[in-house]
XYZ file of C-alpha atoms in Angstrom:
154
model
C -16.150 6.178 125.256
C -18.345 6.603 128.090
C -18.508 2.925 128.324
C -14.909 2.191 127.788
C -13.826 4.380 130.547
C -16.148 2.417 132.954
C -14.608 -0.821 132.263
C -11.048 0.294 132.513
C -11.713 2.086 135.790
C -10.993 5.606 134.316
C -13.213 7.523 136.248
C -10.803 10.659 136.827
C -12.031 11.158 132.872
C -15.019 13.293 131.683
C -16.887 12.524 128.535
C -18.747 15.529 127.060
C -19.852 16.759 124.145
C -17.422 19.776 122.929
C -18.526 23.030 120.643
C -17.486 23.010 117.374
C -13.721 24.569 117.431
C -12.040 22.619 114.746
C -14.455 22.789 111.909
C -16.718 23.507 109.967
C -14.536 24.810 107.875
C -12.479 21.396 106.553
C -13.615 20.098 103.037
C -13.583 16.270 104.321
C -15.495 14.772 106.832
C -13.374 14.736 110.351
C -13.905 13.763 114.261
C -12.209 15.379 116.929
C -11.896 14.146 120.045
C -9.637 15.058 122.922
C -7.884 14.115 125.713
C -8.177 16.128 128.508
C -5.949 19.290 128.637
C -2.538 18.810 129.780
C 0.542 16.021 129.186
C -0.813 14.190 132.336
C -4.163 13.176 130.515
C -2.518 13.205 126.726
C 0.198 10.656 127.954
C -2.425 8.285 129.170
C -2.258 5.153 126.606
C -5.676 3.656 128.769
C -7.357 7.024 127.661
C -5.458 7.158 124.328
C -7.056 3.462 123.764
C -10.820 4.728 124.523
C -10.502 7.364 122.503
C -9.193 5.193 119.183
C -11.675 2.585 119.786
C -14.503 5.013 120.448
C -13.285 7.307 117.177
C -13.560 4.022 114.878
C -16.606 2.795 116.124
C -18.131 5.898 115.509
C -16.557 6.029 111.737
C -17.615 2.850 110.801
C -21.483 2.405 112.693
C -24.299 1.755 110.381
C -26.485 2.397 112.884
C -29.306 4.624 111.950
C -29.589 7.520 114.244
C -31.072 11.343 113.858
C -28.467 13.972 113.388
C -28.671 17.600 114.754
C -26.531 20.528 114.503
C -27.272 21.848 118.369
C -27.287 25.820 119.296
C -26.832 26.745 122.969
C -24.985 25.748 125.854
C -21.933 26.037 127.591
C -18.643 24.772 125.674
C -18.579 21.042 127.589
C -22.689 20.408 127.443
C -23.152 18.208 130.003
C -27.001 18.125 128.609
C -26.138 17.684 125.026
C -23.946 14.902 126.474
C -26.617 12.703 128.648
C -29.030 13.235 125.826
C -26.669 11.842 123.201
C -26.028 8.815 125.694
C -29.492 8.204 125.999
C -31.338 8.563 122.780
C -30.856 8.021 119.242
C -29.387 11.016 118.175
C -25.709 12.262 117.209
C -24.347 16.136 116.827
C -22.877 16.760 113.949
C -21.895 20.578 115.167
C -22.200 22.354 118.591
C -22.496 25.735 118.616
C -22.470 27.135 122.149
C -24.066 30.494 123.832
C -20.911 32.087 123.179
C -20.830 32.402 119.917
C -24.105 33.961 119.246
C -22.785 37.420 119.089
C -20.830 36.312 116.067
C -23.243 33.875 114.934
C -24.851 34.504 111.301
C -27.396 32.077 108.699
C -24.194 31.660 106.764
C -22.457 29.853 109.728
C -25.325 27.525 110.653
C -25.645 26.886 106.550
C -22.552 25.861 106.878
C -22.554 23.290 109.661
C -25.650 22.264 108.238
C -24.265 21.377 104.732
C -20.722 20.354 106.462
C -22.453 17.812 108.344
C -21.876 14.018 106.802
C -25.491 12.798 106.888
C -28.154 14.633 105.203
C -31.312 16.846 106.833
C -29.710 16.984 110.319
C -32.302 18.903 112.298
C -31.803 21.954 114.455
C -31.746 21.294 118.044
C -31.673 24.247 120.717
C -30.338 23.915 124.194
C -33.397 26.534 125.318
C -32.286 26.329 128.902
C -28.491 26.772 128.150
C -29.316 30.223 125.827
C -29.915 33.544 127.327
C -33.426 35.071 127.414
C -31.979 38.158 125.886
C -30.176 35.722 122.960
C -33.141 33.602 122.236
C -35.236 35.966 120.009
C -32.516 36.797 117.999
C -31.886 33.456 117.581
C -35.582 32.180 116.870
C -35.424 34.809 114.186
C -32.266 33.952 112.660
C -33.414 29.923 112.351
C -36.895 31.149 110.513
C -34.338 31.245 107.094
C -33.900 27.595 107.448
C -36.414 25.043 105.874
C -35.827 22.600 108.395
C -36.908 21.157 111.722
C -36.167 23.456 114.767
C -36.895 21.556 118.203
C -36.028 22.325 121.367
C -33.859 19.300 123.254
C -36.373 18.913 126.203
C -39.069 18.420 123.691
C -37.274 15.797 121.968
């Protein structure tokens, strides 16, 4: 997308990665994307093009890449976002700051095993979570026999 809306001049367009809102909780694998937030940006058919392209490109790549389920953050990531644009790596799930204080094993289980390709990896936003959140959090990760890396480190 983020190329797409360079060559069709659509600057007035932000691409970010989004927290998980819509899932995990469907039993087939789905991508959401959206279109800004009001009839001015949804009645765009430039924008309503990027999107389509981008969504089917990303359905059908066979590109191999390393998939993380990422914890922290605001809701629009612009961090999560620049790193997925510049490395190797997709998010199956984004689970923001927010939702820590409902945030149990069972829901991160569940992105986990909701996401498409196997052994995603756990990847924190350490700067985006709250000193006060981050123990709580480092605790509630130790159930998980998988890799837990911070996204500056990677």
């Amino acid at each position: 997308m983020f190329r797409e809306k360079k060559r069709l001049n659509l600057e007035r367009f932000q691409v970010s990665c989004e927290g998980t809102h819509h899932g995990p909780s469907l039993d087939v694998p789905a991508l959401f994307v959206e279109i800004g937030s009001s009839k001015q940006e949804w009645s765009s058919p430039e924008a309503a093009e990027i999107v389509a392209h981008a969504a089917m490109a990303a359905a059908t790549c066979k590109e191999k890449v390393e998939v993380a389920v990422a914890l922290g953050g605001s809701h629009c990531n612009s961090r999560l976002t620049n790193h997925s644009l510049n490395s190797p790596i997709a998010f199956g799930h984004i689970l923001p700051s927010y939702t820590f204080n409902r945030l149990t094993a069972n829901i991160v289980r569940h992105c986990i095993e909701r996401t498409l390709e196997s052994n995603p990896m756990l990847i924190l936003d350490w700067k985006g979570i709250d000193g006060k959140q981050r123990e709580g959090l480092v605790e509630l990760l130790r159930f998980f026999d998988i890799p837990v890396r911070r996204l500056a480190e990677y």
